């Protein structure tokens, strides 16, 4: 076992996928909040620094473990940081950039489906991830007591489009060019922020 | 059989539930569009006029068959008919009036869950109902070529809130007073209409 661990530690092609597998296990067992890079490293029999090297932060590792190609927290932070009335557009563009990729879409549909079917560990981890990693990062950027609620309503608009476009495939939303959807949705999302800004 | 049919025809307490059962069968087998009151009457062994007497139109019968207490097409028509800048509010109020009722919510969650799980006949019927009965009634009230798309985006906002509030129960959206959610959502839905009106 120790030579195998040493082999993985050197960064063999399998190391990444073994880390991802360990991450999925630990996130599912402990939830997103209580899972640590250290525990994932122990499970994968690698050094924690190697995980940081490959995947970055915990939220990036989580995103990679569920096949989401864009680092969500960073994308959200940069969507908000410019604060130029284009927050709604950048959020919508980021959201659909992920959903329009086939692999990510399959993964997200899987999560949405399990979420609907009832409580399962992976879903609970995903919900914690949404709460801790995403919501905690967006909500403070929306002023007012109802910042978190507004952030979730913005997310609800996007998730609702995912449901009608990708899951229920209702026409004409299923076949509309994604750019047309973004043009229509972005101002609504923006207005949640603008209203809070006063 | 004929005496039993006569008994039901007279409107025994079972007649309503037998009609609803027949309706569920026929809608699932034929889809919403091709199902007829006549075929449902034949299955339930009652006169078609009795179905109209008990349930009204086809869309009202469908709503009753899936336990939705508010006649959706009428509610939508009246939400739009006044055209006074309160369309978004009336739509949101109607939507949440249904979801906040426990029985209707259980039924809608069941449909949403099956819709996520993949294609099944009842889901296909529900999708046709959304398309034919609801969308066909709303879309013409929103001017412009993208009226149908706008109607679906308005619906997406509402369905997205249902998903985060009732299914994923993300906080604070799950515990927020429904009035606060309506206050925040209604202007966004209204703006889809206002923009189309010019």
CSV table of C-alpha atoms in Angstrom, one decimal:
chain,number,residue,atom,x,y,z
A,1,UNK,CA,0.0,0.0,0.0
A,2,UNK,CA,2.8,2.4,0.9
A,3,UNK,CA,4.4,2.1,-2.5
A,4,UNK,CA,1.0,2.6,-4.2
A,5,UNK,CA,0.4,5.7,-2.0
A,6,UNK,CA,3.9,7.0,-3.0
A,7,UNK,CA,3.0,6.4,-6.6
A,8,UNK,CA,-0.1,8.5,-6.3
A,9,UNK,CA,1.7,11.1,-4.3
A,10,UNK,CA,4.0,11.7,-7.3
A,11,UNK,CA,0.9,12.8,-9.4
A,12,UNK,CA,0.1,9.8,-11.6
A,13,UNK,CA,-2.8,10.2,-14.0
A,14,UNK,CA,-4.9,8.3,-11.5
A,15,UNK,CA,-4.2,10.7,-8.7
A,16,UNK,CA,-6.7,13.3,-9.8
A,17,UNK,CA,-9.5,10.8,-10.1
A,18,UNK,CA,-8.7,9.1,-6.8
A,19,UNK,CA,-8.8,12.5,-5.1
A,20,UNK,CA,-12.2,13.2,-6.7
A,21,UNK,CA,-13.5,9.9,-5.6
A,22,UNK,CA,-12.3,10.5,-2.1
A,23,UNK,CA,-13.8,14.0,-2.2
A,24,UNK,CA,-17.2,12.6,-3.3
A,25,UNK,CA,-17.1,10.1,-0.4
A,26,UNK,CA,-16.1,12.5,2.2
A,27,UNK,CA,-18.5,15.3,1.1
A,28,UNK,CA,-21.4,12.8,1.0
A,29,UNK,CA,-20.5,11.3,4.4
A,30,UNK,CA,-19.7,14.5,6.3
A,31,UNK,CA,-21.5,17.1,4.4
A,32,UNK,CA,-19.9,20.1,2.7
A,33,UNK,CA,-19.4,22.1,5.9
A,34,UNK,CA,-17.7,19.5,8.0
A,35,UNK,CA,-15.6,17.9,5.2
A,36,UNK,CA,-12.0,19.0,5.2
A,37,UNK,CA,-9.2,18.8,2.7
A,38,UNK,CA,-7.2,17.0,5.3
A,39,UNK,CA,-9.8,14.2,5.6
A,40,UNK,CA,-10.1,13.9,1.8
A,41,UNK,CA,-6.3,13.7,1.6
A,42,UNK,CA,-6.3,11.0,4.2
A,43,UNK,CA,-8.9,9.0,2.3
A,44,UNK,CA,-7.1,9.4,-1.0
A,45,UNK,CA,-3.7,8.7,0.7
A,46,UNK,CA,-2.1,11.8,-0.7
A,47,UNK,CA,-0.6,14.9,0.8
A,48,UNK,CA,-3.2,17.8,1.4
A,49,UNK,CA,-0.9,20.1,-0.5
A,50,UNK,CA,-1.3,18.0,-3.6
A,51,UNK,CA,-5.1,18.5,-3.5
A,52,UNK,CA,-4.6,22.3,-3.2
A,53,UNK,CA,-2.2,22.1,-6.1
A,54,UNK,CA,-4.6,20.2,-8.3
A,55,UNK,CA,-7.9,21.7,-7.3
A,56,UNK,CA,-7.4,24.9,-5.2
A,57,UNK,CA,-9.9,25.6,-2.4
A,58,UNK,CA,-12.5,23.4,-0.9
A,59,UNK,CA,-15.3,24.9,-3.0
A,60,UNK,CA,-13.3,24.3,-6.1
A,61,UNK,CA,-12.7,20.7,-5.2
A,62,UNK,CA,-16.4,20.3,-4.5
A,63,UNK,CA,-17.3,21.8,-7.9
A,64,UNK,CA,-14.8,19.5,-9.6
A,65,UNK,CA,-16.2,16.5,-7.7
A,66,UNK,CA,-19.7,17.1,-9.1
A,67,UNK,CA,-18.3,17.9,-12.6
A,68,UNK,CA,-19.0,21.6,-12.6
A,69,UNK,CA,-16.2,23.1,-14.8
A,70,UNK,CA,-16.4,26.7,-13.6
A,71,UNK,CA,-15.1,27.6,-10.1
A,72,UNK,CA,-18.4,28.9,-8.7
A,73,UNK,CA,-17.3,31.1,-5.9
A,74,UNK,CA,-14.7,33.0,-8.0
A,75,UNK,CA,-17.2,33.4,-10.8
A,76,UNK,CA,-19.8,34.8,-8.4
A,77,UNK,CA,-17.3,37.1,-6.8
A,78,UNK,CA,-16.2,38.6,-10.1
A,79,UNK,CA,-19.8,38.9,-11.3
A,80,UNK,CA,-20.4,41.1,-8.3
A,81,UNK,CA,-17.1,42.9,-8.0
A,82,UNK,CA,-17.5,45.2,-10.9
A,83,UNK,CA,-20.9,46.5,-9.8
A,84,UNK,CA,-21.6,48.2,-13.0
A,85,UNK,CA,-25.2,47.3,-13.6
A,86,UNK,CA,-24.1,44.1,-15.4
A,87,UNK,CA,-24.3,41.8,-12.4
A,88,UNK,CA,-27.5,40.1,-13.6
A,89,UNK,CA,-26.0,39.5,-17.0
A,90,UNK,CA,-22.7,38.1,-15.7
A,91,UNK,CA,-24.5,35.8,-13.3
A,92,UNK,CA,-26.8,34.5,-16.0
A,93,UNK,CA,-23.9,34.1,-18.4
A,94,UNK,CA,-21.9,32.1,-15.8
A,95,UNK,CA,-24.9,30.0,-15.0
A,96,UNK,CA,-25.7,29.1,-18.6
A,97,UNK,CA,-22.1,28.6,-19.5
A,98,UNK,CA,-22.1,25.7,-17.1
A,99,UNK,CA,-25.5,24.3,-18.0
A,100,UNK,CA,-24.8,24.4,-21.8
A,101,UNK,CA,-21.9,22.0,-21.3
A,102,UNK,CA,-23.1,18.5,-21.7
A,103,UNK,CA,-21.1,16.9,-19.0
A,104,UNK,CA,-21.9,19.5,-16.4
A,105,UNK,CA,-25.5,19.4,-17.4
A,106,UNK,CA,-25.7,15.7,-16.9
A,107,UNK,CA,-24.2,16.1,-13.5
A,108,UNK,CA,-26.4,18.9,-12.4
A,109,UNK,CA,-29.5,17.1,-13.7
A,110,UNK,CA,-28.5,14.1,-11.6
A,111,UNK,CA,-28.2,16.3,-8.5
A,112,UNK,CA,-31.6,18.1,-9.2
A,113,UNK,CA,-33.2,14.7,-9.7
A,114,UNK,CA,-31.9,13.3,-6.4
A,115,UNK,CA,-32.9,16.5,-4.7
A,116,UNK,CA,-36.4,16.0,-6.0
A,117,UNK,CA,-36.5,12.3,-5.0
A,118,UNK,CA,-35.9,13.0,-1.4
A,119,UNK,CA,-33.1,13.4,1.0
A,120,UNK,CA,-29.8,11.7,0.1
A,121,UNK,CA,-26.3,12.4,1.4
A,122,UNK,CA,-24.9,13.8,-1.8
A,123,UNK,CA,-27.9,16.2,-2.1
A,124,UNK,CA,-27.5,17.3,1.5
A,125,UNK,CA,-23.8,18.1,0.7
A,126,UNK,CA,-24.9,20.0,-2.4
A,127,UNK,CA,-27.4,22.0,-0.4
A,128,UNK,CA,-24.7,22.8,2.2
A,129,UNK,CA,-22.4,23.9,-0.6
A,130,UNK,CA,-25.1,26.2,-2.0
A,131,UNK,CA,-25.7,27.7,1.5
A,132,UNK,CA,-22.1,27.9,2.7
A,133,UNK,CA,-20.0,28.5,-0.4
A,134,UNK,CA,-22.3,30.3,-2.7
A,135,UNK,CA,-24.9,32.1,-0.6
A,136,UNK,CA,-22.4,33.2,2.0
A,137,UNK,CA,-20.4,34.8,-0.7
A,138,UNK,CA,-23.2,36.5,-2.6
A,139,UNK,CA,-25.5,37.7,0.2
A,140,UNK,CA,-23.1,40.2,1.8
A,141,UNK,CA,-22.8,41.9,-1.6
A,142,UNK,CA,-26.5,42.7,-1.6
A,143,UNK,CA,-27.2,45.4,0.9
A,144,UNK,CA,-30.2,45.2,3.3
A,145,UNK,CA,-31.6,42.7,5.7
A,146,UNK,CA,-33.1,40.7,2.9
A,147,UNK,CA,-29.8,40.2,1.0
A,148,UNK,CA,-29.9,36.4,1.4
A,149,UNK,CA,-33.5,36.2,0.4
A,150,UNK,CA,-32.8,38.3,-2.7
A,151,UNK,CA,-29.8,36.2,-3.6
A,152,UNK,CA,-32.0,33.0,-3.4
A,153,UNK,CA,-34.7,34.6,-5.5
A,154,UNK,CA,-32.1,35.5,-8.1
A,155,UNK,CA,-30.9,31.9,-8.0
A,156,UNK,CA,-34.5,30.7,-8.2
A,157,UNK,CA,-35.1,32.5,-11.5
A,158,UNK,CA,-32.0,30.8,-12.9
A,159,UNK,CA,-32.9,27.4,-11.5
A,160,UNK,CA,-36.4,27.7,-12.8
A,161,UNK,CA,-35.2,28.3,-16.3
A,162,UNK,CA,-32.9,25.2,-16.0
A,163,UNK,CA,-36.0,23.2,-14.9
A,164,UNK,CA,-38.2,24.4,-17.8
A,165,UNK,CA,-35.5,24.4,-20.4
A,166,UNK,CA,-33.4,21.3,-19.6
A,167,UNK,CA,-35.6,19.1,-17.5
A,168,UNK,CA,-39.2,19.7,-18.7
A,169,UNK,CA,-38.0,20.9,-22.1
A,170,UNK,CA,-41.1,23.2,-22.5
A,171,UNK,CA,-41.2,25.0,-25.8
A,172,UNK,CA,-40.2,27.6,-26.8
A,173,UNK,CA,-37.8,27.9,-23.8
A,174,UNK,CA,-36.1,24.6,-24.6
A,175,UNK,CA,-35.0,25.6,-28.1
A,176,UNK,CA,-34.6,29.3,-27.7
A,177,UNK,CA,-31.0,30.5,-28.3
A,178,UNK,CA,-29.3,30.8,-24.9
A,179,UNK,CA,-28.4,34.4,-25.7
A,180,UNK,CA,-32.0,35.4,-26.1
A,181,UNK,CA,-32.8,33.9,-22.7
A,182,UNK,CA,-29.9,35.7,-21.0
A,183,UNK,CA,-31.1,39.0,-22.6
A,184,UNK,CA,-34.5,38.5,-21.0
A,185,UNK,CA,-33.5,37.1,-17.7
A,186,UNK,CA,-30.5,39.4,-16.9
A,187,UNK,CA,-32.5,42.6,-16.3
A,188,UNK,CA,-34.8,40.8,-13.9
A,189,UNK,CA,-31.9,39.5,-11.8
A,190,UNK,CA,-30.2,42.8,-12.0
A,191,UNK,CA,-33.3,44.5,-10.6
A,192,UNK,CA,-33.1,42.4,-7.4
A,193,UNK,CA,-29.7,44.0,-6.8
A,194,UNK,CA,-30.6,47.5,-8.0
A,195,UNK,CA,-33.6,47.7,-5.8
A,196,UNK,CA,-31.5,46.7,-2.8
A,197,UNK,CA,-28.9,49.3,-3.7
A,198,UNK,CA,-31.7,51.9,-3.6
B,1,UNK,CA,-73.4,-2.9,-14.8
B,2,UNK,CA,-76.3,-0.8,-16.1
B,3,UNK,CA,-77.9,-0.4,-12.7
B,4,UNK,CA,-74.5,0.6,-11.3
B,5,UNK,CA,-74.1,3.1,-14.0
B,6,UNK,CA,-77.5,4.4,-13.3
B,7,UNK,CA,-76.6,4.7,-9.7
B,8,UNK,CA,-73.5,6.7,-10.5
B,9,UNK,CA,-75.4,8.8,-13.0
B,10,UNK,CA,-77.7,10.0,-10.2
B,11,UNK,CA,-74.7,11.6,-8.6
B,12,UNK,CA,-73.8,9.3,-5.7
B,13,UNK,CA,-70.9,10.5,-3.4
B,14,UNK,CA,-68.7,8.1,-5.4
B,15,UNK,CA,-69.5,9.6,-8.7
B,16,UNK,CA,-67.0,12.5,-8.3
B,17,UNK,CA,-64.1,10.3,-7.4
B,18,UNK,CA,-65.0,7.8,-10.1
B,19,UNK,CA,-64.9,10.6,-12.6
B,20,UNK,CA,-61.6,11.8,-11.3
B,21,UNK,CA,-60.1,8.3,-11.5
B,22,UNK,CA,-61.3,8.0,-15.0
B,23,UNK,CA,-59.9,11.4,-15.8
B,24,UNK,CA,-56.5,10.5,-14.5
B,25,UNK,CA,-56.5,7.3,-16.5
B,26,UNK,CA,-57.6,8.9,-19.8
B,27,UNK,CA,-55.3,12.0,-19.4
B,28,UNK,CA,-52.3,9.7,-18.7
B,29,UNK,CA,-53.1,7.3,-21.6
B,30,UNK,CA,-54.0,9.9,-24.2
B,31,UNK,CA,-52.3,13.0,-23.1
B,32,UNK,CA,-54.1,16.2,-22.2
B,33,UNK,CA,-54.6,17.4,-25.8
B,34,UNK,CA,-56.2,14.2,-27.1
B,35,UNK,CA,-58.2,13.4,-24.0
B,36,UNK,CA,-61.9,14.3,-24.3
B,37,UNK,CA,-64.7,14.7,-21.8
B,38,UNK,CA,-66.6,12.2,-23.8
B,39,UNK,CA,-63.9,9.5,-23.4
B,40,UNK,CA,-63.7,10.2,-19.7
B,41,UNK,CA,-67.4,10.0,-19.4
B,42,UNK,CA,-67.4,6.6,-21.2
B,43,UNK,CA,-64.7,5.3,-18.9
B,44,UNK,CA,-66.5,6.5,-15.8
B,45,UNK,CA,-69.8,5.3,-17.2
B,46,UNK,CA,-71.6,8.6,-16.7
B,47,UNK,CA,-73.1,11.2,-19.0
B,48,UNK,CA,-70.7,13.9,-20.2
B,49,UNK,CA,-73.1,16.6,-19.0
B,50,UNK,CA,-72.5,15.3,-15.5
B,51,UNK,CA,-68.8,15.9,-15.8
B,52,UNK,CA,-69.4,19.4,-17.0
B,53,UNK,CA,-71.8,19.9,-14.1
B,54,UNK,CA,-69.3,18.7,-11.5
B,55,UNK,CA,-66.1,20.0,-12.9
B,56,UNK,CA,-66.7,22.5,-15.7
B,57,UNK,CA,-64.2,22.6,-18.6
B,58,UNK,CA,-61.5,20.1,-19.5
B,59,UNK,CA,-58.8,22.2,-17.9
B,60,UNK,CA,-60.8,22.4,-14.7
B,61,UNK,CA,-61.3,18.7,-14.7
B,62,UNK,CA,-57.5,18.2,-15.2
B,63,UNK,CA,-56.7,20.5,-12.4
B,64,UNK,CA,-59.1,18.6,-10.1
B,65,UNK,CA,-57.6,15.3,-11.2
B,66,UNK,CA,-54.2,16.4,-10.0
B,67,UNK,CA,-55.6,18.0,-6.8
B,68,UNK,CA,-55.1,21.7,-7.8
B,69,UNK,CA,-57.8,23.6,-6.0
B,70,UNK,CA,-57.8,26.8,-8.1
B,71,UNK,CA,-59.1,26.7,-11.7
B,72,UNK,CA,-55.8,27.7,-13.4
B,73,UNK,CA,-57.0,29.1,-16.7
B,74,UNK,CA,-59.6,31.3,-15.1
B,75,UNK,CA,-57.2,32.5,-12.5
B,76,UNK,CA,-54.6,33.4,-15.2
B,77,UNK,CA,-57.2,35.1,-17.4
B,78,UNK,CA,-58.3,37.3,-14.5
B,79,UNK,CA,-54.7,38.0,-13.5
B,80,UNK,CA,-54.2,39.4,-16.9
B,81,UNK,CA,-57.5,40.9,-17.7
B,82,UNK,CA,-57.3,43.9,-15.4
B,83,UNK,CA,-53.9,45.0,-16.9
B,84,UNK,CA,-53.2,47.5,-14.2
B,85,UNK,CA,-49.6,46.9,-13.4
B,86,UNK,CA,-50.6,44.2,-10.9
B,87,UNK,CA,-50.4,41.2,-13.2
B,88,UNK,CA,-47.2,40.0,-11.6
B,89,UNK,CA,-48.6,40.3,-8.1
B,90,UNK,CA,-51.9,38.5,-9.0
B,91,UNK,CA,-49.9,35.7,-10.8
B,92,UNK,CA,-47.6,35.3,-7.8
B,93,UNK,CA,-50.5,35.4,-5.4
B,94,UNK,CA,-52.4,32.7,-7.3
B,95,UNK,CA,-49.4,30.5,-7.6
B,96,UNK,CA,-48.5,30.6,-3.9
B,97,UNK,CA,-52.2,30.3,-2.9
B,98,UNK,CA,-52.1,26.9,-4.5
B,99,UNK,CA,-48.6,25.8,-3.2
B,100,UNK,CA,-49.3,26.9,0.3
B,101,UNK,CA,-52.2,24.4,0.5
B,102,UNK,CA,-50.8,21.1,1.8
B,103,UNK,CA,-52.8,18.8,-0.4
B,104,UNK,CA,-52.1,20.7,-3.6
B,105,UNK,CA,-48.5,21.0,-2.6
B,106,UNK,CA,-48.1,17.2,-2.1
B,107,UNK,CA,-49.7,16.7,-5.5
B,108,UNK,CA,-47.5,19.3,-7.3
B,109,UNK,CA,-44.4,17.9,-5.6
B,110,UNK,CA,-45.3,14.5,-6.9
B,111,UNK,CA,-45.6,15.8,-10.4
B,112,UNK,CA,-42.3,17.8,-10.2
B,113,UNK,CA,-40.6,14.7,-8.9
B,114,UNK,CA,-41.8,12.5,-11.7
B,115,UNK,CA,-40.9,15.2,-14.1
B,116,UNK,CA,-37.4,15.1,-12.8
B,117,UNK,CA,-37.2,11.3,-12.8
B,118,UNK,CA,-37.8,11.1,-16.5
B,119,UNK,CA,-40.7,10.7,-18.8
B,120,UNK,CA,-43.8,9.1,-17.6
B,121,UNK,CA,-47.3,9.4,-19.0
B,122,UNK,CA,-48.8,11.5,-16.2
B,123,UNK,CA,-45.9,14.0,-16.6
B,124,UNK,CA,-46.4,14.1,-20.3
B,125,UNK,CA,-50.0,14.9,-19.7
B,126,UNK,CA,-49.1,17.6,-17.3
B,127,UNK,CA,-46.6,19.1,-19.7
B,128,UNK,CA,-49.3,19.2,-22.4
B,129,UNK,CA,-51.6,20.8,-20.0
B,130,UNK,CA,-49.0,23.5,-19.2
B,131,UNK,CA,-48.5,24.1,-22.9
B,132,UNK,CA,-52.0,23.9,-24.2
B,133,UNK,CA,-54.2,25.2,-21.4
B,134,UNK,CA,-51.9,27.6,-19.6
B,135,UNK,CA,-49.4,28.9,-22.1
B,136,UNK,CA,-51.9,29.2,-24.9
B,137,UNK,CA,-54.0,31.4,-22.6
B,138,UNK,CA,-51.3,33.6,-21.3
B,139,UNK,CA,-49.0,34.1,-24.2
B,140,UNK,CA,-51.4,36.0,-26.4
B,141,UNK,CA,-51.8,38.5,-23.6
B,142,UNK,CA,-48.1,39.4,-23.8
B,143,UNK,CA,-47.5,41.4,-27.0
B,144,UNK,CA,-44.5,40.7,-29.3
B,145,UNK,CA,-43.0,37.7,-30.9
B,146,UNK,CA,-41.4,36.5,-27.7
B,147,UNK,CA,-44.7,36.4,-25.7
B,148,UNK,CA,-44.6,32.7,-25.2
B,149,UNK,CA,-40.9,32.9,-24.1
B,150,UNK,CA,-41.7,35.7,-21.7
B,151,UNK,CA,-44.7,33.7,-20.3
B,152,UNK,CA,-42.4,30.7,-19.6
B,153,UNK,CA,-39.7,32.9,-18.0
B,154,UNK,CA,-42.3,34.3,-15.7
B,155,UNK,CA,-43.4,30.8,-14.9
B,156,UNK,CA,-39.8,29.8,-14.4
B,157,UNK,CA,-39.3,32.4,-11.7
B,158,UNK,CA,-42.3,31.0,-9.8
B,159,UNK,CA,-41.4,27.4,-10.3
B,160,UNK,CA,-37.8,28.2,-9.3
B,161,UNK,CA,-39.1,29.6,-6.0
B,162,UNK,CA,-41.2,26.5,-5.5
B,163,UNK,CA,-38.1,24.4,-6.0
B,164,UNK,CA,-35.9,26.3,-3.6
B,165,UNK,CA,-38.7,26.9,-1.0
B,166,UNK,CA,-40.7,23.7,-1.0
B,167,UNK,CA,-38.3,21.0,-2.4
B,168,UNK,CA,-34.8,22.0,-1.5
B,169,UNK,CA,-36.0,24.0,1.5
B,170,UNK,CA,-33.1,26.4,1.3
B,171,UNK,CA,-33.0,29.1,4.0
B,172,UNK,CA,-34.1,31.8,4.3
B,173,UNK,CA,-36.5,31.2,1.4
B,174,UNK,CA,-38.1,28.2,3.0
B,175,UNK,CA,-39.2,30.0,6.1
B,176,UNK,CA,-39.8,33.5,4.8
B,177,UNK,CA,-43.4,34.7,5.0
B,178,UNK,CA,-45.0,34.1,1.7
B,179,UNK,CA,-46.1,37.7,1.5
B,180,UNK,CA,-42.5,38.9,1.6
B,181,UNK,CA,-41.6,36.5,-1.2
B,182,UNK,CA,-44.6,37.8,-3.3
B,183,UNK,CA,-43.5,41.4,-2.6
B,184,UNK,CA,-40.1,40.7,-4.0
B,185,UNK,CA,-41.1,38.4,-6.9
B,186,UNK,CA,-44.1,40.3,-8.2
B,187,UNK,CA,-42.2,43.3,-9.7
B,188,UNK,CA,-39.8,41.0,-11.6
B,189,UNK,CA,-42.7,39.1,-13.1
B,190,UNK,CA,-44.5,42.4,-13.9
B,191,UNK,CA,-41.4,43.7,-15.7
B,192,UNK,CA,-41.5,40.9,-18.2
B,193,UNK,CA,-45.0,42.1,-19.2
B,194,UNK,CA,-44.2,45.8,-18.9
B,195,UNK,CA,-41.2,45.6,-21.2
B,196,UNK,CA,-43.3,43.8,-23.8
B,197,UNK,CA,-46.0,46.4,-23.6
B,198,UNK,CA,-43.3,49.0,-24.4
